[in-house]
Tab-separated table of N, CA and C in Angstrom:
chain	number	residue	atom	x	y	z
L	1	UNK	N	-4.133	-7.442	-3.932
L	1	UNK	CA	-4.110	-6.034	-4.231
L	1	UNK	C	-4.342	-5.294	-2.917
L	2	UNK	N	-3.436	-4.445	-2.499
L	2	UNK	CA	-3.436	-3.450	-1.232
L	2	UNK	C	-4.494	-2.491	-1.506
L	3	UNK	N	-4.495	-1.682	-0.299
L	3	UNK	CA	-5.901	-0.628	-0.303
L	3	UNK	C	-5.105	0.221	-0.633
L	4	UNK	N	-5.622	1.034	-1.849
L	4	UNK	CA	-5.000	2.205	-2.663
L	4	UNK	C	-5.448	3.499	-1.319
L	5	UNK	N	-4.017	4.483	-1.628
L	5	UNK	CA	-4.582	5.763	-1.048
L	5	UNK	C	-5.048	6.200	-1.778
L	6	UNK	N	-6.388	6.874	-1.763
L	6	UNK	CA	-7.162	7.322	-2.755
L	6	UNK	C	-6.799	9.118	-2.891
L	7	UNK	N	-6.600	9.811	-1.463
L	7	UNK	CA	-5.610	11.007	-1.369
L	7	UNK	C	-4.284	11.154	-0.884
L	8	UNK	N	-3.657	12.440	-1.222
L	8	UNK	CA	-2.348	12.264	-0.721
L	8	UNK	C	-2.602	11.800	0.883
L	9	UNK	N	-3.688	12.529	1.596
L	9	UNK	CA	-3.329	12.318	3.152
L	9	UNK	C	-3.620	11.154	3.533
L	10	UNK	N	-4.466	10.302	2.707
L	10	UNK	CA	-4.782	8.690	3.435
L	10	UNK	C	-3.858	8.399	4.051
L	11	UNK	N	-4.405	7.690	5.128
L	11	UNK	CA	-3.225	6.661	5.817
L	11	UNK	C	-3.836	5.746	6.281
L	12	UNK	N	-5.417	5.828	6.081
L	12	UNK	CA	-6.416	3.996	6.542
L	12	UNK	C	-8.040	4.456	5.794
L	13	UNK	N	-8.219	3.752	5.568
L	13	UNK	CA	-9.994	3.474	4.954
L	13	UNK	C	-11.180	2.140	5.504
L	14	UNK	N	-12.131	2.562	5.047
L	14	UNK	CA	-12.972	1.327	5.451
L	14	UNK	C	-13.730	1.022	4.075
L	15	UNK	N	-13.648	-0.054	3.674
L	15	UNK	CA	-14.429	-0.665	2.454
L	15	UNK	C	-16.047	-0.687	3.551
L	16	UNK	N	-15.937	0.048	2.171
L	16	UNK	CA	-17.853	0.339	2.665
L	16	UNK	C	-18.850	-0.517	1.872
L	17	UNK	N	-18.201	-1.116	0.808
L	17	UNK	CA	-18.975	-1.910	0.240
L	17	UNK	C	-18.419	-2.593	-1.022
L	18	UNK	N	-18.427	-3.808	-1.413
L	18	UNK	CA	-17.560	-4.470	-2.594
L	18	UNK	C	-19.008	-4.584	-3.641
L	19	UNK	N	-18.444	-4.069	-4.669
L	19	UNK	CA	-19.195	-4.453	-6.110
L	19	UNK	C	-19.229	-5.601	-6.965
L	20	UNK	N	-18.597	-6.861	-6.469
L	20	UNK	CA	-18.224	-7.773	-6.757
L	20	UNK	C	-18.150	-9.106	-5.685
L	21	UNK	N	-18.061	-10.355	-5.847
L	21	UNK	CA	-18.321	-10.737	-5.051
L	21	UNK	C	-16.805	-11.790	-5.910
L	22	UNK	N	-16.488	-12.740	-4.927
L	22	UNK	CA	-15.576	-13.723	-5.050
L	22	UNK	C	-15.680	-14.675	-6.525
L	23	UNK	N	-15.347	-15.046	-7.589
L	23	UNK	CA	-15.722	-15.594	-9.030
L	23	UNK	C	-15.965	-14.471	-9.920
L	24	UNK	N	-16.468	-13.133	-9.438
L	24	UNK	CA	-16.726	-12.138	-10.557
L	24	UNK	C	-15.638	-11.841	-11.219
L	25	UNK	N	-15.979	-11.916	-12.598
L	25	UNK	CA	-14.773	-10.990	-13.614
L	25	UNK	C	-15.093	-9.604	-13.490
L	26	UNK	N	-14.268	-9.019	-13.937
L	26	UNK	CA	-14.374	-7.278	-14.283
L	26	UNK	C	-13.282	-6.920	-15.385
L	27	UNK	N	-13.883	-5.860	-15.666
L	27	UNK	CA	-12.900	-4.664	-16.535
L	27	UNK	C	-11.772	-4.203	-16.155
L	28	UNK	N	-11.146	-3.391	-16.706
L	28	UNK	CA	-10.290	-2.220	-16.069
L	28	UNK	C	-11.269	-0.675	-16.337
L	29	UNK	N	-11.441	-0.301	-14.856
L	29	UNK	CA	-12.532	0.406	-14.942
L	29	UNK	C	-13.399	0.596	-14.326
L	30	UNK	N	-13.641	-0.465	-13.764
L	30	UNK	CA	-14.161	-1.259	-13.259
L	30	UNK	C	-14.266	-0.541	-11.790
L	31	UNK	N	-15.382	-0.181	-11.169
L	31	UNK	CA	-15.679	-0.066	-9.380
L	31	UNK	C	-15.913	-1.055	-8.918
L	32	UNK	N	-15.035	-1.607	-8.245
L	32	UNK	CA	-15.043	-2.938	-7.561
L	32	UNK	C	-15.433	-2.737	-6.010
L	33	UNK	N	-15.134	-1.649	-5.673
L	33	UNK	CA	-15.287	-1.661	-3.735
L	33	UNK	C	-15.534	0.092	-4.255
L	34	UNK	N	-16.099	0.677	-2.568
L	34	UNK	CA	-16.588	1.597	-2.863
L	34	UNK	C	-15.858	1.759	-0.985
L	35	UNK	N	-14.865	2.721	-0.984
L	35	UNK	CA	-13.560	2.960	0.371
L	35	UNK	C	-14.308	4.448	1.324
L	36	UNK	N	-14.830	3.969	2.058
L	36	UNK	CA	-14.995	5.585	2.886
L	36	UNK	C	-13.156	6.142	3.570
L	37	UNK	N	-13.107	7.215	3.187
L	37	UNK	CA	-11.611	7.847	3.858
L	37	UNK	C	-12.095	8.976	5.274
L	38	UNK	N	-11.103	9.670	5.215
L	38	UNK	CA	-11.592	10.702	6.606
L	38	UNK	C	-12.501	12.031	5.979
L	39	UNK	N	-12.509	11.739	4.463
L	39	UNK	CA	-12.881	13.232	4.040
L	39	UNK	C	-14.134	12.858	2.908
L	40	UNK	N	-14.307	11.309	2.502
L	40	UNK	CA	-15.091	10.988	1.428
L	40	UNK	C	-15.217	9.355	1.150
L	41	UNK	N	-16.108	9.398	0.561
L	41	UNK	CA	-16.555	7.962	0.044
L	41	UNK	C	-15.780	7.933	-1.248
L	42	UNK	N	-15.083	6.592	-1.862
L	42	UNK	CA	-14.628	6.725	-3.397
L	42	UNK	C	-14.596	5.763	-3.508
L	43	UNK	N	-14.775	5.767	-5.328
L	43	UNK	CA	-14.938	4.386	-5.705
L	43	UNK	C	-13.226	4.030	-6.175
L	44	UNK	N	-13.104	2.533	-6.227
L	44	UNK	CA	-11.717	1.610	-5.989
L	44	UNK	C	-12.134	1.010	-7.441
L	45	UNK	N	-11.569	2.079	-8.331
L	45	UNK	CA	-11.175	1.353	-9.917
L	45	UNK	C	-10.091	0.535	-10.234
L	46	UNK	N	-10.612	-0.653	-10.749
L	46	UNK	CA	-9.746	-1.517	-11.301
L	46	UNK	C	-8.446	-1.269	-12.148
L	47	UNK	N	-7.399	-1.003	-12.549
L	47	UNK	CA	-6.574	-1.087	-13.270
L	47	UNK	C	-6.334	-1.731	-14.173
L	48	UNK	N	-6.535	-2.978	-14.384
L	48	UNK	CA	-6.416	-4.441	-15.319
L	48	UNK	C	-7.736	-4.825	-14.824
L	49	UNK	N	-7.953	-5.463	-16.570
L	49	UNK	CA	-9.363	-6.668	-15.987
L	49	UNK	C	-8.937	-7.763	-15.265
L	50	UNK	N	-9.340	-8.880	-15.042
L	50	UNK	CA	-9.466	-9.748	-13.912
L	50	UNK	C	-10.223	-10.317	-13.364
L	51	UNK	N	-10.025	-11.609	-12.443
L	51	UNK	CA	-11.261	-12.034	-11.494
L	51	UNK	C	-11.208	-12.449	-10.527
L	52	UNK	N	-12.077	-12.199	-9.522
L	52	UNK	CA	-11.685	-12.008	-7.558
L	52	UNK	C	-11.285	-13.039	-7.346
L	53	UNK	N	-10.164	-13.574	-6.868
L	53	UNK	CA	-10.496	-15.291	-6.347
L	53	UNK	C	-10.518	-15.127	-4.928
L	54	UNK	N	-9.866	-13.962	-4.428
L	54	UNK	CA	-10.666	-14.055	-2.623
L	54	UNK	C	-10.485	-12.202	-2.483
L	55	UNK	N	-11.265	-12.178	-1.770
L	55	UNK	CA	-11.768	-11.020	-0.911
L	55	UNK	C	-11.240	-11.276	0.614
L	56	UNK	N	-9.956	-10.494	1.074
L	56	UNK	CA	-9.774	-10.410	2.354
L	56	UNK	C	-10.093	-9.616	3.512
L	57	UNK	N	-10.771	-8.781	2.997
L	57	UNK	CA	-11.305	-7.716	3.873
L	57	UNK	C	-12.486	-7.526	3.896
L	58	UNK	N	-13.533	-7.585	4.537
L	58	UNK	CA	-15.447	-7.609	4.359
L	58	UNK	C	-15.249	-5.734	4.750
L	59	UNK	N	-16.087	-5.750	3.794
L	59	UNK	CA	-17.298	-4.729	4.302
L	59	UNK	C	-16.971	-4.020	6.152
L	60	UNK	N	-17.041	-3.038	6.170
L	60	UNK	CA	-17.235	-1.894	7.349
L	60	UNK	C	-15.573	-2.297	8.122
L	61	UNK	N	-15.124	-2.851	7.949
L	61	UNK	CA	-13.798	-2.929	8.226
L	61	UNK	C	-12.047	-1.835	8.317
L	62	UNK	N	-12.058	-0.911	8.923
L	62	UNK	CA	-11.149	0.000	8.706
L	62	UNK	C	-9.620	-0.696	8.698
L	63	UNK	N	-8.604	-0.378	7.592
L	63	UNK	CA	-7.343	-0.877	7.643
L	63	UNK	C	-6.656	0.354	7.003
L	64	UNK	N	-5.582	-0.211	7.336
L	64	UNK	CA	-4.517	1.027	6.740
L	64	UNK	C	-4.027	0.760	5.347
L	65	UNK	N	-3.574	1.884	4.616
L	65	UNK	CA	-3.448	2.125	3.170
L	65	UNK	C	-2.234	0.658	2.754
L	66	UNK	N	-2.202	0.317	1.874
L	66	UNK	CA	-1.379	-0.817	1.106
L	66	UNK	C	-1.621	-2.346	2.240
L	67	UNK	N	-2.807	-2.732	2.958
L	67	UNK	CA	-3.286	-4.071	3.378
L	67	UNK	C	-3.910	-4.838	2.191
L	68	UNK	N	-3.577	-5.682	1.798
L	68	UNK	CA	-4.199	-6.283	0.898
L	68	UNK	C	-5.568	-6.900	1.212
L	69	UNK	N	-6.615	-6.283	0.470
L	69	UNK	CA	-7.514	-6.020	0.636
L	69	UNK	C	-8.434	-7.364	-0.576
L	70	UNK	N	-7.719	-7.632	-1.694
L	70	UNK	CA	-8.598	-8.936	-2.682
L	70	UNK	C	-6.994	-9.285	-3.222
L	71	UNK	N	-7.547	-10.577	-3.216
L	71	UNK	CA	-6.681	-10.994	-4.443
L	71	UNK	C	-7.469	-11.202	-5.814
L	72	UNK	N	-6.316	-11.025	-6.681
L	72	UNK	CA	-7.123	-10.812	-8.863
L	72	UNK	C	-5.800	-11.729	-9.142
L	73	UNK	N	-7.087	-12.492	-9.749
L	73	UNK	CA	-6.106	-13.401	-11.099
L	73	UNK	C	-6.545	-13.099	-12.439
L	74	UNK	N	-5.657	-13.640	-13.301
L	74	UNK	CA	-6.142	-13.018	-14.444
L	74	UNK	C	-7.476	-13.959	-15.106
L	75	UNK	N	-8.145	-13.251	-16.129
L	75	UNK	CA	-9.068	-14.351	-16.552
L	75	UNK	C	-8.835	-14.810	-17.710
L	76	UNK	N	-8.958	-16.084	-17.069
L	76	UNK	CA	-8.520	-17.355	-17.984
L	76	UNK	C	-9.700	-18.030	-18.442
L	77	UNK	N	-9.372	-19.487	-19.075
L	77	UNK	CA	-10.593	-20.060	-19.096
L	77	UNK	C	-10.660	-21.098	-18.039
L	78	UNK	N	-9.662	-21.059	-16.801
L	78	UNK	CA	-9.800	-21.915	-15.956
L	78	UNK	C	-10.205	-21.161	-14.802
L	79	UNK	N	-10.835	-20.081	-14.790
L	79	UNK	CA	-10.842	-19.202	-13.356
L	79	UNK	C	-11.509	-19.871	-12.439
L	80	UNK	N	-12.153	-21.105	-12.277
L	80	UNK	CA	-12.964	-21.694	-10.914
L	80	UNK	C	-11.546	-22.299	-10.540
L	81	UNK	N	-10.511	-22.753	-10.749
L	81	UNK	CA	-9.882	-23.215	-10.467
L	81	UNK	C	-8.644	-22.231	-9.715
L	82	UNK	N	-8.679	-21.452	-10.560
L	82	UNK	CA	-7.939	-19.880	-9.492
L	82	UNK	C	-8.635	-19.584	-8.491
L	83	UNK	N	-9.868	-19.407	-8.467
L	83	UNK	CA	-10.762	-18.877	-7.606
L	83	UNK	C	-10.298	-20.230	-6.031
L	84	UNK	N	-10.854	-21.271	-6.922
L	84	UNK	CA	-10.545	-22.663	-5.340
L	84	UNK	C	-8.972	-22.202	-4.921
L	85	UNK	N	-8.371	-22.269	-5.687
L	85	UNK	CA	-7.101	-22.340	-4.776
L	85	UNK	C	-6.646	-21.478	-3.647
L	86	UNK	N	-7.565	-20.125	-3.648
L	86	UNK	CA	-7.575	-19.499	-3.039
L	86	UNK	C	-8.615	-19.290	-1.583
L	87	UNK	N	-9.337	-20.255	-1.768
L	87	UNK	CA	-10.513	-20.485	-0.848
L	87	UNK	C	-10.165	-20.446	0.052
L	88	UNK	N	-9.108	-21.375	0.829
L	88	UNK	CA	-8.339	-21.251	2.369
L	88	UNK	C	-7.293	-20.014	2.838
L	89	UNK	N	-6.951	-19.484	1.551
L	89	UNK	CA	-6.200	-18.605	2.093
L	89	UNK	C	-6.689	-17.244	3.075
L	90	UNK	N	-5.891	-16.776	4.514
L	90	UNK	CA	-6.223	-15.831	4.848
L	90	UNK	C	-5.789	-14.424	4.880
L	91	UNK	N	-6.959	-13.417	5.540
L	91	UNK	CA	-6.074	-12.050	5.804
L	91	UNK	C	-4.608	-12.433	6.077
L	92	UNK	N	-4.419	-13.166	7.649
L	92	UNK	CA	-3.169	-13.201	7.896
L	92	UNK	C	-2.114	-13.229	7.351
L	93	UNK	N	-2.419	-14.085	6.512
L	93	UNK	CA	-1.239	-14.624	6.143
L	93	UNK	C	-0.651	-13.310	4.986
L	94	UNK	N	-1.533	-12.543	4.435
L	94	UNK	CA	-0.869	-11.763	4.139
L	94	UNK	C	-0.977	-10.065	4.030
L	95	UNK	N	-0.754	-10.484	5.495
L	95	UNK	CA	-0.417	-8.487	6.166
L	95	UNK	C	0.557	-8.092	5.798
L	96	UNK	N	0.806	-6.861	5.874
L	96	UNK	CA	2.136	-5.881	5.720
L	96	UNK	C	3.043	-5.799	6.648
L	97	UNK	N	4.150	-5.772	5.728
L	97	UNK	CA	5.534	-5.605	6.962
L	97	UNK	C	5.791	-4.611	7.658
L	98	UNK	N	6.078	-4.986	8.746
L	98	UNK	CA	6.020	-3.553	9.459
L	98	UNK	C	7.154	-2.518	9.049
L	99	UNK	N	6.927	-1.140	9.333
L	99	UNK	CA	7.407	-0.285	8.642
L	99	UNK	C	9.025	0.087	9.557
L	100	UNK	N	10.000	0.057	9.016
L	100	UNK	CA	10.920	-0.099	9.165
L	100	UNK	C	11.320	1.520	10.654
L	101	UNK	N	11.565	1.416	11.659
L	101	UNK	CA	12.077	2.681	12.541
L	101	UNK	C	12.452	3.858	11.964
L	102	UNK	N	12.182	4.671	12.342
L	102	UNK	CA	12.563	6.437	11.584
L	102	UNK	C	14.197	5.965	12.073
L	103	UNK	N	14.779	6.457	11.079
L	103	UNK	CA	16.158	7.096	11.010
L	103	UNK	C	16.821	7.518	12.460
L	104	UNK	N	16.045	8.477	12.615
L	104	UNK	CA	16.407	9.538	14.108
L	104	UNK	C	16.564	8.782	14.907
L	105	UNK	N	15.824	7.713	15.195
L	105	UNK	CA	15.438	6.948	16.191
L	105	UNK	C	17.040	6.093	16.859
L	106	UNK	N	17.782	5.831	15.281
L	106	UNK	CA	19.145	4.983	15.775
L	106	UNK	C	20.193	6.187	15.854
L	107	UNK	N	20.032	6.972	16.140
L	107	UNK	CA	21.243	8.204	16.697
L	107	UNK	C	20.814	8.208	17.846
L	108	UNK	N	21.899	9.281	18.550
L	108	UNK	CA	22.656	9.710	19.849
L	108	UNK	C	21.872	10.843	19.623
L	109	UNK	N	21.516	11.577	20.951
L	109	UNK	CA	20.662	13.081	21.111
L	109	UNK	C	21.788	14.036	20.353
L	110	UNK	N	21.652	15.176	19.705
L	110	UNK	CA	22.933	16.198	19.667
L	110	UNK	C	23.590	16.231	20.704
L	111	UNK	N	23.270	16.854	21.557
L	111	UNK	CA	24.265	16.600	23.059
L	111	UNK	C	25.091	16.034	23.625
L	112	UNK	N	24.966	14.579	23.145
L	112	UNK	CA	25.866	13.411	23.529
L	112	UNK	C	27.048	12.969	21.688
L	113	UNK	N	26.595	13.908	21.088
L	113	UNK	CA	27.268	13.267	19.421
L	113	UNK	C	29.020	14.535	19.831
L	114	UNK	N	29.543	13.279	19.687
L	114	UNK	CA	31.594	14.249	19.633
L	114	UNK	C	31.398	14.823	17.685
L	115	UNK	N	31.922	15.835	18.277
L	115	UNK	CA	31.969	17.106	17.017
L	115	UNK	C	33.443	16.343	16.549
L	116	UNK	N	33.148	16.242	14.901
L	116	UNK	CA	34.436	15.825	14.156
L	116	UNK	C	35.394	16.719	14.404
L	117	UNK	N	36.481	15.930	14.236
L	117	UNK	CA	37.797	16.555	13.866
L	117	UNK	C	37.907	17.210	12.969
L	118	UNK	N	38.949	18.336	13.135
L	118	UNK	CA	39.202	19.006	11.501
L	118	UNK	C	40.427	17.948	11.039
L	119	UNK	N	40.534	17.679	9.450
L	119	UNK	CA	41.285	16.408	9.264
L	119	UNK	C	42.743	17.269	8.211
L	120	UNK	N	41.905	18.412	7.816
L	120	UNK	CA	43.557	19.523	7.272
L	120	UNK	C	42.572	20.794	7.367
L	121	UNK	N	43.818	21.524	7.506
L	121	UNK	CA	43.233	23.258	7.331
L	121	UNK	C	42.376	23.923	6.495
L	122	UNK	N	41.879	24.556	6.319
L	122	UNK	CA	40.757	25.258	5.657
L	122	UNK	C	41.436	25.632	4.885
L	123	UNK	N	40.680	25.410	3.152
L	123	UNK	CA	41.516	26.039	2.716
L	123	UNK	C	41.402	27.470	2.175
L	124	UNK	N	42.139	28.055	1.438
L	124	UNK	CA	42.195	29.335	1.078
L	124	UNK	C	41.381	29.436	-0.667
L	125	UNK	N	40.674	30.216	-0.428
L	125	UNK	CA	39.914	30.844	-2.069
L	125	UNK	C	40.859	30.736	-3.059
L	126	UNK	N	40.236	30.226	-4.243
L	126	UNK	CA	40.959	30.343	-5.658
L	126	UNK	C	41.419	31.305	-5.515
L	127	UNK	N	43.042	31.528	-6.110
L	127	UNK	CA	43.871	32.670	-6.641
L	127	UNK	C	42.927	33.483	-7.320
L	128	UNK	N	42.117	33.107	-8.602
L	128	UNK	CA	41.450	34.004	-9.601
L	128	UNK	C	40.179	34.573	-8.451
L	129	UNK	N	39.819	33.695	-7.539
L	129	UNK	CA	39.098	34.826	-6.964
L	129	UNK	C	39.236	36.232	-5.954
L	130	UNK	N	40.670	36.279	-5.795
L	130	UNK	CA	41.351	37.056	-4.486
L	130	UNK	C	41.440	38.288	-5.565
């Protein structure tokens, strides 16, 4: 699960503190992490119940909005076994892709762009409107 923007302007947070620890179940509802932003502290409600099988991000750590921040499996009656499988896995392995170049960036300045051709004449206003 990525780090939710909690406002429109987010663009990075720091988990200030997890309410849960790695094996915990929860609700939907649930305050699981508690995110300082540039303007406030907020709590990181669950959506679906669930249970942590890893935590990739500790505590006082600043990252940018959609880093996956825990992984949730669902709860089963096998969750130690969700939980292990996840034991080795790291942050790394699953960061975000980088964000693809602005648009602008693959054009020519105006200056250097050749002005189209005209390809037929302009045409003339509807009859009914003359």
């Amino acid at each position: 699960m990525g780090l939710p923007a909690l406002s429109p302007t987010m663009e990075a947070g720091t988990i200030a503190s997890w309410n849960v620890k790695e094996g915990d179940s929860f609700g939907a509802g649930d305050v699981i992490a508690e995110i300082e932003t540039d303007k406030a502290t907020m709590g990181f409600e669950a959506q679906d119940p669930g249970v942590v099988a890893k935590i990739l991000v500790q505590a006082g750590q600043e990252i940018k909005v959609g880093t996956p921040v825990v992984i949730i499996v669902d709860d089963t009656d096998d969750e130690a076994a969700l939980v292990a499988a996840f034991a080795e896995y790291t942050a790394a392995e699953s960061a975000p892709a980088p964000s693809p170049a602005p648009v602008s960036a693959h054009l020519p300045p105006l200056s250097a762009r050749t002005p189209l051709a005209a390809s037929s004449p302009p045409r003339s206003p509807a009859p009914w409107l003359a």
